[in-house]
């Protein structure tokens, strides 16, 4: 696991009417501050990435659909520098993934439905603290193709 990344299993309370899906509480050990919450959708097979924030802490959860969330650590001095991490998220693996600043990340939708990705960010969006790369940029050693393991 990439240093500083925290995966927190989340509760889903199900009954005959539907369900409640928890995400993040202010008394959680991973909560830093509230900046904004936003939702992103991604269609099956589509990729959104790469991006990195210099100050923002990300808190991702996927209440609908499925994604492959990929992280890459190129931080100088990090004990996990050079590591890639894949996390499969959706209602079947409903977790909060907390990502510290300076860790590259992106996600790909898979399955049959458009996925809904929620991010409770520690600061409001600031275009001066984000950097982006093409999903196939060779500086990040990752192949987004389906892997038959």
XYZ file of C-alpha atoms in Angstrom:
149
model
C 0.000 0.000 0.000
C 1.240 3.458 -0.858
C 2.455 5.386 2.176
C -0.246 7.701 3.541
C -3.136 6.107 1.644
C -5.871 4.855 3.970
C -8.675 2.469 3.000
C -11.629 2.549 5.388
C -14.466 0.032 4.958
C -17.810 1.838 4.981
C -21.204 0.807 6.361
C -24.236 0.166 4.218
C -27.511 -0.139 6.095
C -29.958 -2.105 3.949
C -33.663 -2.740 4.449
C -36.698 -3.334 2.250
C -36.918 0.387 1.375
C -33.345 0.745 0.066
C -30.144 1.582 1.874
C -28.063 4.242 3.606
C -24.410 4.432 2.544
C -22.022 6.149 4.940
C -19.038 8.091 3.569
C -17.151 10.426 5.944
C -17.739 11.843 9.415
C -15.979 14.791 11.027
C -14.905 12.535 13.927
C -13.180 10.023 11.609
C -9.387 9.653 12.048
C -8.944 10.348 8.305
C -10.983 13.580 8.289
C -8.741 16.662 7.858
C -11.050 19.519 6.852
C -14.004 20.185 4.596
C -13.362 21.938 1.317
C -16.041 20.638 -1.013
C -17.827 17.495 -2.071
C -18.413 16.694 -5.683
C -19.514 13.756 -7.790
C -17.997 12.499 -10.989
C -19.370 9.872 -13.319
C -17.347 7.544 -15.501
C -18.693 5.240 -18.184
C -17.533 1.615 -18.451
C -14.160 1.544 -20.203
C -13.540 5.301 -19.831
C -10.461 6.573 -17.971
C -10.185 9.749 -15.891
C -6.578 10.427 -14.955
C -3.863 11.055 -14.252
C -3.959 13.941 -11.810
C -2.152 14.998 -8.666
C -2.913 17.625 -6.057
C -0.258 19.541 -4.169
C -2.428 20.445 -1.143
C -5.778 18.626 -1.392
C -6.520 15.409 0.517
C -8.958 13.271 -1.486
C -11.625 11.049 0.061
C -13.175 8.851 -2.627
C -16.152 6.513 -2.357
C -18.147 4.834 -5.136
C -21.818 4.339 -4.182
C -22.923 3.236 -7.679
C -21.171 1.333 -10.450
C -17.610 0.065 -10.326
C -14.185 1.594 -10.850
C -10.572 0.562 -10.812
C -8.843 3.305 -8.816
C -5.106 3.471 -9.478
C -2.484 5.345 -7.474
C 1.151 6.022 -8.291
C 3.724 7.348 -5.835
C 6.590 9.401 -7.273
C 7.182 11.483 -4.117
C 10.840 12.101 -3.350
C 11.767 10.421 -0.065
C 8.584 8.338 0.158
C 9.142 4.741 1.378
C 6.787 3.606 -1.412
C 8.276 5.754 -4.205
C 7.756 4.020 -7.553
C 4.852 1.829 -6.346
C 1.525 1.474 -8.140
C -1.632 0.469 -6.265
C -4.962 -0.728 -7.703
C -8.166 -0.612 -5.661
C -11.490 -1.885 -7.021
C -14.367 0.178 -5.650
C -18.144 0.050 -5.819
C -21.091 -1.123 -3.701
C -19.557 -4.631 -3.516
C -16.346 -3.179 -2.025
C -17.721 -0.032 -0.460
C -14.759 1.829 1.046
C -13.455 5.318 1.609
C -10.009 5.793 0.055
C -8.079 8.713 1.539
C -5.260 9.946 -0.695
C -2.640 12.393 0.599
C -1.346 15.244 -1.580
C 1.324 14.499 -4.220
C 0.117 10.958 -5.047
C -0.869 10.553 -8.717
C -4.275 8.966 -9.220
C -6.863 8.113 -11.824
C -9.740 5.723 -12.340
C -11.373 3.598 -14.997
C -15.011 2.545 -15.080
C -15.771 -1.129 -15.553
C -18.807 -3.387 -15.458
C -22.040 -2.521 -17.240
C -23.151 0.710 -15.560
C -21.859 4.262 -15.368
C -20.134 4.661 -11.997
C -20.738 7.521 -9.584
C -17.580 8.637 -7.746
C -17.896 10.929 -4.723
C -14.989 13.006 -3.437
C -15.076 14.845 -0.127
C -12.031 17.066 -0.603
C -10.115 18.809 2.169
C -9.995 22.146 0.320
C -12.153 23.789 -2.365
C -11.066 23.221 -5.958
C -8.086 25.400 -6.832
C -6.763 25.034 -10.392
C -3.307 26.197 -9.266
C -2.727 23.148 -7.046
C -3.499 20.396 -9.561
C -1.383 18.884 -12.315
C -2.608 16.502 -14.987
C -1.126 13.922 -17.337
C -2.528 11.873 -20.176
C -3.763 8.437 -18.973
C -1.133 6.821 -21.206
C 1.773 9.068 -20.208
C 4.861 6.826 -20.124
C 6.219 8.507 -16.988
C 3.662 6.502 -14.966
C 4.329 2.749 -15.280
C 0.749 1.542 -15.613
C -1.267 -0.222 -18.317
C -5.011 0.433 -18.062
C -5.881 -2.650 -20.163
C -7.979 -5.473 -18.716
C -5.691 -8.016 -17.099
C -6.656 -11.692 -17.350
C -4.968 -13.061 -14.219
